[in-house]
Short mmCIF file of C-alpha atoms in Angstrom, two decimals:
data_model
loop_
_atom_site.label_atom_id
_atom_site.label_comp_id
_atom_site.label_asym_id
_atom_site.label_seq_id
_atom_site.Cartn_x
_atom_site.Cartn_y
_atom_site.Cartn_z
CA MET A 207 57.04 36.30 66.56
CA THR A 208 56.17 38.66 64.09
CA GLN A 209 52.65 40.15 63.84
CA PRO A 210 50.46 39.33 60.69
CA PRO A 211 50.75 41.82 58.08
CA PRO A 212 47.84 44.46 57.57
CA SER A 213 44.63 43.64 55.44
CA PRO A 214 44.72 45.19 51.78
CA PRO A 215 42.93 48.32 51.04
CA GLU A 216 39.11 47.87 50.50
CA TYR A 217 36.60 49.99 48.61
CA PRO A 218 34.71 52.94 49.67
CA GLU A 219 31.62 51.07 50.71
CA HIS A 220 33.57 49.04 53.45
CA PRO A 221 34.90 50.47 56.51
CA ALA A 222 38.61 51.54 56.70
CA PRO A 223 40.74 49.03 58.17
CA PRO A 224 42.44 49.80 61.58
CA GLN A 225 45.66 51.76 61.77
CA SER A 226 48.54 49.53 61.53
CA GLN A 227 52.27 50.08 61.13
CA VAL A 228 53.89 51.72 57.74
CA PRO A 229 54.90 48.87 55.09
CA PRO A 230 58.39 48.22 54.76
CA PRO A 231 60.01 50.09 51.60
CA TYR A 232 60.85 48.21 48.34
CA PRO A 233 64.45 47.51 48.54
CA GLY A 234 67.08 48.89 46.04
CA GLN A 235 64.27 50.97 43.99
CA GLN A 236 61.75 53.50 44.59
CA PRO A 237 58.08 52.71 45.03
CA PRO A 238 55.85 52.34 41.90
CA THR A 239 54.52 55.48 40.69
CA TYR A 240 50.71 55.19 39.25
CA PRO A 241 50.58 57.28 35.94
CA GLY A 242 47.76 60.10 35.80
CA GLN A 243 46.75 59.97 39.53
CA GLN A 244 48.24 60.03 42.90
CA PRO A 245 49.84 56.94 44.12
CA PRO A 246 47.29 54.73 46.61
CA PRO A 247 48.11 55.23 50.38
CA TYR A 248 49.48 52.33 52.23
CA PRO A 249 47.41 50.48 54.88
CA GLY A 250 46.28 52.75 57.84
CA GLN A 251 44.98 55.38 55.39
CA GLN A 252 41.84 56.09 53.77
CA PRO A 253 41.34 54.58 50.13
CA PRO A 254 41.82 57.07 47.56
CA PRO A 255 39.00 58.23 45.43
CA TYR A 256 38.87 57.49 41.82
CA PRO A 257 38.98 60.73 39.86
CA GLY A 258 36.05 61.91 37.89
CA GLN A 259 34.16 58.58 37.89
CA GLN A 260 32.86 55.67 40.02
CA PRO A 261 35.10 53.01 41.22
CA PRO A 262 35.22 50.10 38.60
CA THR A 263 32.88 47.34 38.64
CA TYR A 264 33.36 43.80 37.63
CA PRO A 265 30.69 42.43 35.30
CA GLY A 266 28.36 40.03 36.61
CA GLN A 267 30.11 39.60 40.08
CA GLN A 268 31.43 41.19 43.00
CA PRO A 269 35.31 42.22 42.39
CA PRO A 270 37.62 39.55 43.19
CA PRO A 271 39.51 39.79 46.64
CA TYR A 272 43.21 40.27 46.82
CA PRO A 273 44.46 36.60 46.72
CA GLY A 274 45.22 35.17 50.26
CA ARG A 275 43.75 38.39 52.11
CA GLN A 276 46.63 38.21 54.19
CA THR A 277 50.28 39.14 52.84
CA PRO A 278 52.84 36.88 54.52
CA THR A 279 56.08 38.40 55.62
CA CYS A 280 59.41 36.11 55.81
CA PRO A 281 60.89 36.56 59.01
CA GLY A 282 64.41 37.88 58.97
CA GLN A 283 64.45 39.45 55.53
CA GLN A 284 62.73 42.18 53.46
CA PRO A 285 59.69 41.40 51.54
CA ALA A 286 60.59 40.22 47.92
CA SER A 287 60.74 42.65 45.25
CA TYR A 288 59.18 41.78 41.63
CA PRO A 289 62.07 40.38 39.69
CA GLY A 290 63.15 41.54 36.41
CA GLN A 291 60.37 44.06 35.73
CA GLN A 292 58.51 46.78 37.17
CA PRO A 293 55.79 46.33 39.46
CA PRO A 294 52.05 46.61 37.97
CA THR A 295 50.63 50.10 37.55
CA TYR A 296 47.18 51.44 37.92
CA PRO A 297 44.80 51.79 35.70
CA GLY A 298 44.94 50.31 32.38
CA SER A 299 46.89 47.11 33.64
CA GLN A 300 46.17 44.32 35.66
CA HIS A 301 46.00 44.18 39.49
CA PRO A 302 49.10 44.23 41.67
CA GLN A 303 49.67 40.78 42.74
CA ALA A 304 51.35 39.60 45.70
CA LEU A 305 54.49 37.27 45.43
CA HIS A 306 54.04 33.50 45.70
CA HIS A 307 50.24 33.65 45.29
CA PRO A 308 48.13 32.50 42.28
CA GLN A 309 46.53 34.44 39.80
CA PRO A 310 43.16 35.87 40.21
CA PRO A 311 40.32 34.01 38.61
CA HIS A 312 39.48 34.63 34.99
CA TYR A 313 36.12 35.87 34.16
CA PRO A 314 34.09 33.70 31.75
CA GLN A 315 34.76 34.51 28.07
CA ALA A 316 33.97 32.91 24.74
CA ALA A 317 35.58 29.63 24.15
CA THR A 318 39.11 29.73 22.48
CA HIS A 319 39.41 26.10 22.11
CA SER A 320 39.06 24.57 18.68
CA PRO A 321 35.45 23.32 17.51
CA GLN A 322 34.66 19.65 17.92
CA PRO A 323 34.61 17.79 15.03
CA ALA A 324 31.06 17.56 13.05
CA TYR A 325 30.05 14.10 13.51
CA PRO A 326 27.98 12.54 10.39
CA GLN A 327 24.24 12.57 10.98
CA ALA A 328 21.63 10.79 9.32
CA ALA A 329 19.90 13.13 6.38
CA ALA A 330 16.32 13.96 7.25
CA PRO A 331 13.74 11.90 5.39
CA PRO A 332 12.10 13.62 2.37
CA ILE A 333 8.62 14.94 3.18
CA PRO A 334 6.26 13.39 0.92
CA ALA A 335 4.39 15.42 -1.11
CA PRO A 336 0.68 15.47 -0.47
CA ALA A 337 -1.42 13.13 -2.60
CA LEU A 338 -3.58 15.00 -5.11
CA SER A 339 -7.21 14.10 -5.50
CA PRO A 340 -8.12 12.35 -8.76
CA ASP A 341 -10.55 15.37 -9.62
CA ASP A 342 -7.61 17.74 -8.97
CA PRO A 343 -6.39 19.68 -12.06
CA ALA A 344 -2.93 19.90 -10.91
CA HIS A 345 -2.86 16.05 -11.14
CA PRO A 346 -0.04 15.00 -13.72
CA HIS A 347 -2.59 12.54 -15.36
CA HIS A 348 -5.58 15.10 -15.65
CA ILE A 349 -6.31 16.22 -19.18
CA SER A 350 -8.36 19.10 -20.52
CA THR A 351 -11.74 18.01 -21.78
CA ASP A 352 -12.80 21.35 -23.56
CA HIS A 353 -12.95 20.79 -27.47
CA GLY A 354 -14.36 22.84 -30.17
CA ARG A 355 -14.64 21.32 -33.59
CA VAL A 356 -14.17 17.56 -33.90
CA HIS A 357 -12.98 15.67 -36.93
CA ILE A 358 -14.99 12.42 -37.58
CA ARG A 359 -13.10 9.95 -39.74
CA SER A 360 -15.01 8.20 -42.70
CA GLN A 361 -14.05 4.68 -41.44
CA GLN A 362 -15.50 4.20 -37.83
CA ARG A 363 -14.70 0.54 -37.57
CA ARG A 364 -12.55 -2.12 -39.17
CA THR A 365 -11.58 -5.94 -38.78
CA ASP A 366 -7.94 -6.40 -37.95
CA SER A 367 -6.08 -9.62 -38.00
CA THR A 368 -6.92 -10.71 -34.31
CA ALA A 369 -10.73 -10.29 -35.12
CA VAL A 370 -10.32 -12.39 -38.40
CA GLY A 371 -8.02 -15.02 -36.48
CA SER A 372 -10.79 -15.22 -33.83
CA LEU A 373 -13.52 -16.01 -36.40
CA LEU A 374 -11.52 -18.61 -37.95
CA LEU A 375 -10.47 -20.17 -34.55
CA HIS A 376 -14.26 -20.40 -33.67
CA LEU A 377 -14.77 -22.36 -37.00
CA PRO A 378 -14.56 -25.87 -35.54
CA ASN A 379 -16.79 -24.87 -32.57
CA PHE A 380 -19.42 -23.47 -35.22
CA LEU A 381 -19.32 -26.63 -37.11
CA CYS A 382 -19.77 -28.84 -33.97
CA SER A 383 -22.85 -26.58 -32.85
CA LEU A 384 -24.16 -26.86 -36.44
CA PHE A 385 -24.08 -30.67 -36.13
CA VAL A 386 -25.90 -30.39 -32.86
CA VAL A 387 -28.51 -28.11 -34.18
CA ALA A 388 -28.93 -30.19 -37.17
CA LEU A 389 -29.49 -33.17 -34.86
CA PHE A 390 -32.11 -31.32 -32.77
CA SER A 391 -33.88 -30.12 -35.95
CA ALA A 392 -34.61 -33.64 -37.00
CA PHE A 393 -37.27 -33.82 -34.29
CA PHE A 394 -39.13 -31.26 -36.25
CA GLY A 395 -39.39 -33.29 -39.47
CA ASP A 396 -40.03 -31.16 -42.53
CA LEU A 397 -39.58 -28.00 -40.67
CA GLY A 398 -36.25 -28.95 -39.37
CA PHE A 399 -34.41 -26.61 -41.99
CA LEU A 400 -36.28 -23.58 -40.51
CA VAL A 401 -34.70 -24.26 -37.11
CA VAL A 402 -31.28 -24.51 -38.66
CA LEU A 403 -31.99 -21.28 -40.56
CA ALA A 404 -33.13 -19.49 -37.40
CA TRP A 405 -30.29 -20.32 -35.67
CA LEU A 406 -27.77 -18.97 -38.37
CA VAL A 407 -29.60 -15.81 -38.49
CA SER A 408 -29.67 -15.38 -34.83
CA GLY A 409 -26.04 -14.16 -34.85
CA ALA A 410 -27.46 -10.88 -35.94
CA LEU A 411 -28.91 -10.31 -32.47
CA VAL A 412 -25.37 -9.53 -31.33
CA PHE A 413 -25.72 -6.00 -33.03
CA HIS A 414 -29.28 -5.53 -31.80
CA ARG A 415 -29.55 -2.81 -29.33
CA PRO A 416 -32.29 -4.62 -26.69
CA THR A 417 -30.30 -7.96 -27.11
CA GLU A 418 -27.18 -5.87 -26.29
CA SER A 419 -28.94 -4.31 -23.34
CA ALA A 420 -30.11 -7.69 -22.07
CA ILE A 421 -26.58 -9.14 -22.55
CA ALA A 422 -25.18 -6.16 -20.45
CA ARG A 423 -27.63 -6.75 -17.64
CA ARG A 424 -27.99 -10.29 -17.26
CA LEU A 425 -24.47 -11.76 -18.27
CA LEU A 426 -22.07 -8.67 -17.66
CA ARG A 427 -23.81 -7.47 -14.37
CA LEU A 428 -23.90 -3.86 -16.05
CA ARG A 429 -26.31 -0.90 -15.20
CA TYR A 430 -26.73 2.62 -16.52
CA PRO A 431 -24.97 5.13 -14.92
CA THR A 432 -26.58 7.72 -12.81
CA PRO A 433 -26.92 11.50 -13.93
CA GLN A 434 -24.02 12.13 -11.72
CA GLU A 435 -21.82 9.31 -13.04
CA ARG A 436 -22.81 10.16 -16.55
CA ALA A 437 -21.68 14.12 -15.97
CA LYS A 438 -18.40 12.51 -15.11
CA LEU A 439 -18.03 9.84 -17.76
CA GLU A 440 -19.32 11.84 -20.88
CA PRO A 441 -16.71 14.54 -21.07
CA VAL A 442 -13.95 12.03 -20.86
CA TRP A 443 -15.65 9.81 -23.49
CA HIS A 444 -16.16 12.66 -25.61
CA GLU A 445 -12.21 13.52 -25.26
CA VAL A 446 -11.42 10.02 -26.14
CA THR A 447 -13.66 9.61 -29.22
CA ALA A 448 -12.66 13.18 -30.40
CA ARG A 449 -9.05 12.10 -30.50
CA ALA A 450 -9.98 8.86 -32.31
CA GLY A 451 -12.40 10.66 -34.74
CA VAL A 452 -15.20 8.41 -33.75
CA GLU A 453 -18.90 9.34 -33.17
CA GLY A 454 -19.11 8.89 -29.48
CA ARG A 455 -22.96 8.67 -29.64
CA THR A 456 -22.61 5.24 -31.30
CA TYR A 457 -21.54 3.69 -28.20
CA GLU A 458 -23.22 3.11 -24.68
CA LEU A 459 -21.60 3.70 -21.62
CA TRP A 460 -22.28 1.21 -18.68
CA VAL A 461 -21.12 1.00 -14.90
CA GLU A 462 -20.26 -2.09 -12.92
CA ASP A 463 -20.86 -2.13 -9.29
CA SER A 464 -17.46 -3.29 -8.44
CA ASP A 465 -14.37 -2.27 -6.20
CA GLY A 466 -11.97 -3.68 -8.41
CA LEU A 467 -10.03 -1.84 -11.51
CA ASN A 468 -11.59 -3.22 -14.58
CA ALA A 469 -13.62 -2.37 -17.79
CA VAL A 470 -15.13 -4.34 -20.60
CA ALA A 471 -16.18 -4.05 -24.22
CA ALA A 472 -18.83 -6.09 -25.54
CA ALA A 473 -21.21 -7.00 -28.53
CA GLY A 474 -21.29 -4.01 -30.97
CA HIS A 475 -21.87 -0.95 -28.69
CA ILE A 476 -21.26 -1.60 -24.95
CA VAL A 477 -18.33 0.12 -23.14
CA GLY A 478 -18.41 -0.55 -19.30
CA VAL A 479 -16.11 0.58 -16.44
CA THR A 480 -16.21 -0.38 -12.83
CA ARG A 481 -17.39 1.93 -10.19
CA PHE A 482 -13.97 2.16 -8.67
CA ALA A 483 -12.29 3.01 -11.95
CA MET A 484 -14.82 5.78 -12.44
CA ASN A 485 -14.36 7.37 -8.70
CA HIS A 486 -10.79 6.61 -7.82
CA LEU A 487 -8.83 7.23 -11.10
CA PRO A 488 -7.85 10.64 -12.50
CA ASN A 489 -9.68 11.60 -15.80
CA GLY A 490 -6.46 11.06 -17.84
CA GLU A 491 -6.18 7.32 -16.68
CA LEU A 492 -10.05 6.84 -16.84
CA ALA A 493 -9.38 8.24 -20.48
CA ALA A 494 -6.90 5.65 -21.12
CA VAL A 495 -9.21 2.76 -19.79
CA LEU A 496 -11.94 3.99 -22.08
CA ALA A 497 -9.53 4.35 -24.90
CA HIS A 498 -8.18 0.84 -24.66
CA GLU A 499 -12.05 -0.30 -24.80
CA LEU A 500 -12.74 1.73 -27.71
CA GLY A 501 -9.83 0.05 -29.30
CA HIS A 502 -11.44 -3.31 -28.85
CA HIS A 503 -14.58 -1.99 -30.78
CA VAL A 504 -12.73 -0.01 -33.58
CA GLY A 505 -10.58 -3.43 -34.15
CA GLY A 506 -13.63 -5.52 -34.21
CA HIS A 507 -12.40 -7.67 -31.15
CA ALA A 508 -15.81 -7.21 -29.32
CA TRP A 509 -18.13 -8.29 -31.97
CA SER A 510 -16.01 -10.90 -33.36
CA SER A 511 -15.63 -12.73 -29.88
CA LEU A 512 -19.03 -12.36 -28.85
CA LEU A 513 -20.14 -13.78 -32.18
CA GLY A 514 -17.87 -16.70 -31.97
CA TYR A 515 -19.12 -17.47 -28.40
CA TRP A 516 -22.89 -17.21 -29.53
CA TYR A 517 -22.18 -20.00 -32.36
CA ALA A 518 -20.06 -21.99 -30.27
CA LEU A 519 -23.01 -22.28 -27.48
CA PRO A 520 -24.97 -25.16 -28.85
CA GLY A 521 -21.77 -27.35 -29.18
CA ARG A 522 -20.51 -26.19 -25.62
CA LEU A 523 -24.00 -27.24 -24.21
CA ALA A 524 -24.06 -30.48 -25.86
CA TRP A 525 -20.65 -31.24 -24.52
CA ARG A 526 -21.59 -30.44 -20.98
CA VAL A 527 -24.64 -32.80 -21.36
CA LEU A 528 -22.57 -35.46 -22.68
CA ARG A 529 -19.96 -35.13 -19.96
CA GLY A 530 -22.71 -35.24 -17.28
CA PHE A 531 -24.35 -38.27 -18.74
CA ALA A 532 -21.03 -40.27 -19.18
CA SER A 533 -20.47 -39.36 -15.34
CA ILE A 534 -23.59 -40.70 -14.15
CA VAL A 535 -23.43 -44.05 -16.35
CA PHE A 536 -19.92 -44.62 -15.15
CA LYS A 537 -20.91 -44.06 -11.55
CA VAL A 538 -23.73 -46.40 -12.03
CA SER A 539 -21.64 -49.11 -13.87
CA ARG A 540 -19.36 -49.14 -11.06
CA ALA A 541 -22.06 -49.85 -8.63
CA PHE A 542 -22.46 -53.40 -10.30
CA SER A 543 -18.80 -54.51 -11.22
CA CYS A 544 -15.44 -53.33 -12.80
CA PHE A 545 -16.75 -55.15 -16.17
CA GLY A 546 -19.82 -52.75 -16.08
CA ALA A 547 -17.39 -49.66 -16.11
CA ALA A 548 -15.16 -51.20 -18.70
CA PHE A 549 -18.15 -51.53 -20.85
CA VAL A 550 -19.14 -48.10 -20.53
CA VAL A 551 -15.63 -46.95 -21.19
CA LEU A 552 -15.76 -49.03 -24.33
CA VAL A 553 -19.15 -47.82 -25.62
CA LEU A 554 -18.37 -44.12 -25.16
CA GLY A 555 -14.70 -44.59 -26.65
CA GLY A 556 -16.47 -46.15 -29.74
CA LEU A 557 -18.94 -43.42 -30.26
CA ALA A 558 -16.04 -40.70 -29.97
CA LEU A 559 -13.78 -42.62 -32.23
CA ALA A 560 -16.79 -43.11 -34.74
CA THR A 561 -17.39 -39.11 -34.53
CA VAL A 562 -13.78 -38.23 -35.11
CA SER A 563 -13.58 -40.74 -38.21
CA THR A 564 -16.68 -39.28 -39.65
CA LEU A 565 -16.02 -35.77 -39.39
CA TYR A 566 -12.35 -36.19 -40.55
CA GLY A 567 -10.52 -35.62 -37.22
CA LEU A 568 -12.18 -32.20 -36.87
CA PRO A 569 -13.56 -32.69 -33.24
CA LEU A 570 -9.76 -33.19 -32.14
CA LEU A 571 -9.14 -29.39 -33.31
CA VAL A 572 -11.53 -28.60 -30.65
CA LEU A 573 -9.24 -29.50 -27.76
CA ALA A 574 -6.52 -27.03 -29.26
CA VAL A 575 -9.12 -24.37 -29.72
CA PRO A 576 -9.03 -22.85 -26.21
CA TYR A 577 -5.38 -22.34 -26.29
CA ALA A 578 -5.48 -20.78 -29.56
CA LEU A 579 -8.18 -18.38 -28.80
CA ALA A 580 -6.30 -17.38 -25.52
CA ALA A 581 -3.42 -16.43 -27.87
CA VAL A 582 -5.34 -14.48 -30.05
CA GLY A 583 -7.17 -12.94 -27.01
CA ARG A 584 -3.84 -11.71 -25.41
CA ARG A 585 -3.02 -10.28 -28.93
CA ALA A 586 -6.07 -8.21 -29.22
CA GLU A 587 -5.14 -6.67 -25.53
CA LEU A 588 -2.08 -5.60 -26.97
CA ARG A 589 -3.61 -4.05 -30.19
CA ALA A 590 -6.04 -2.14 -27.74
CA ASP A 591 -3.08 -1.06 -25.61
CA GLU A 592 -1.55 0.39 -28.70
CA HIS A 593 -4.57 2.16 -30.04
CA ALA A 594 -4.92 3.92 -26.63
CA ALA A 595 -1.16 4.91 -26.64
CA ALA A 596 -1.50 6.23 -30.22
CA LEU A 597 -4.08 8.68 -28.96
CA GLY A 598 -1.63 10.19 -26.38
CA PHE A 599 -2.68 8.02 -23.44
CA ALA A 600 0.39 6.00 -23.08
CA PRO A 601 1.49 7.38 -19.65
CA MET A 602 -1.75 7.19 -18.36
CA LEU A 603 -2.28 3.56 -19.51
CA ALA A 604 1.14 2.63 -18.04
CA ALA A 605 -0.10 3.87 -14.62
CA VAL A 606 -3.17 2.07 -14.85
CA LEU A 607 -1.43 -1.26 -15.65
CA HIS A 608 0.81 -0.62 -12.47
CA LYS A 609 -2.34 -0.35 -10.38
CA LEU A 610 -3.69 -3.42 -11.99
CA HIS A 611 -0.37 -5.08 -11.29
CA GLN A 612 -0.51 -3.65 -7.64
CA GLN A 613 -4.21 -5.29 -7.42
CA GLU A 614 -3.02 -8.70 -8.33
CA GLN A 615 -0.39 -8.86 -6.27
CA TYR A 616 -2.71 -7.91 -3.23
CA GLU A 617 -5.15 -10.63 -4.40
CA THR A 618 -2.06 -13.16 -4.27
CA ALA A 619 -0.88 -12.12 -0.97
CA ALA A 620 -4.57 -12.69 0.36
CA LEU A 621 -4.73 -16.13 -1.21
CA THR A 622 -1.18 -17.00 0.12
CA ALA A 623 -2.54 -15.96 3.85
CA ARG A 624 -5.60 -18.23 3.34
CA ASN A 625 -3.52 -21.15 2.39
CA GLY A 626 -1.50 -20.84 5.48
CA GLY A 627 1.61 -19.01 3.89
CA VAL A 628 1.81 -21.31 1.03
CA PRO A 629 1.78 -19.07 -2.37
CA PRO A 630 -0.51 -20.20 -5.17
CA ARG A 631 1.35 -21.79 -8.23
CA GLU A 632 0.05 -21.37 -11.68
CA SER A 633 0.52 -24.23 -14.04
CA PRO A 634 1.88 -23.79 -17.49
CA LEU A 635 -1.16 -24.68 -19.24
CA SER A 636 -3.24 -22.01 -17.06
CA LYS A 637 -0.73 -19.56 -18.33
CA LEU A 638 -1.60 -20.45 -21.91
CA LEU A 639 -5.37 -20.19 -21.24
CA SER A 640 -4.90 -16.82 -19.92
CA SER A 641 -6.70 -13.89 -21.77
CA HIS A 642 -4.48 -11.17 -21.00
CA PRO A 643 -0.84 -10.76 -21.21
CA ASP A 644 1.24 -10.35 -18.22
CA HIS A 645 2.20 -6.87 -16.78
CA HIS A 646 5.70 -6.84 -18.11
CA THR A 647 4.86 -7.83 -21.55
CA ARG A 648 2.14 -4.81 -22.05
CA LEU A 649 4.64 -2.50 -20.74
CA HIS A 650 7.41 -3.68 -22.99
CA HIS A 651 4.97 -3.06 -25.93
CA LEU A 652 4.14 0.57 -24.74
CA GLN A 653 7.72 1.59 -24.45
CA PRO A 654 7.91 3.11 -28.02
CA TYR A 655 5.09 5.40 -27.08
CA LEU A 656 6.73 6.27 -23.66
CA GLN A 657 10.05 7.51 -25.42
CA PRO A 658 10.36 11.30 -25.84
CA PRO A 659 10.21 12.52 -29.09
CA ALA A 660 13.59 12.92 -30.86
#
């Protein structure tokens, strides 16, 4: 048997291998020469020193061992030579490799394979901008309230078509009230005409400041603003009246303790806003609300509606008394028999027919008056919107209308939840009795003011 071949040469830090036999010569050619240095000795001698430098080091790990550590020899024949090429040389080239052995391991290098395809990823959601405070000057609906000279128009008020229409539609109510007051004055004998005259003159109280204050406190539940609230309201009101050319001191500002978004114009000089509108709206949107209410005063809507309501009050009170009396009589008559109830119906029907025929059918108009007044009221709201938009508050007013629409939707959702998930339904008659147009109608009439100038 042949002895195992000697071990490969090792580096200086390892002990020299034991002496062994001389390696067989390369068949048919000279042994390889190593450029620039002496050829390395064969096993059995000391390893050659590297000229002028330290032995090479492999990055990050120990130098790879010679594959297989033992070089096998084939019995009965010479070792195989390198076919078709010169054997490897030191340095500057790869290590010499033994025949029939695998390549040495490769050191880690940068990946040369093709990059993986980029998979589609969901776009990151945009980061919402922080909400601006209503008092922040950077708010898009913030306006400057610094004005110098203000031009005051000669005509401070007017009476537009909606105000005239409201007065005409209150005429049947006025006549019914006059009839009720005349019946009441009969109890005073010869002084009865003074009662009728005092009632006719009482309409002037609508423009009386102390009476207006009583109406604001008792009927509208308003109060005077605090000094802090006045410091916030007055600059905005001054800006609105300056744009309209109206004397702002003619009107009085009031506050309603409410968490809803609303405002009111009443009598001849009352302008009220809710606490929510004052504290949660930018000053531009608050100015749009105040300009809308100023439009009601300038157009005569506020005083005409209140005057009509005042003169219709006696007739309404009489109607409520008659309706309550008829209800009591009908319930008492049903306690006796059906004939008694029929008798009461016939009596009341006869009286109503006699009244209608005596007044030439005028009381029948009273039944249609509420629907006509509601239509005129909706038209007055659109006129007030146009007044605010003409002063330059169209974008702010549109934002306020959007918030009002959201408030209505929230109230509808809350009512639906209380009804067990059943949404409330509005009848066609209730829509006809609405005093304000719907959200989309008001925005439609604002479109000419929202278009950029050509």
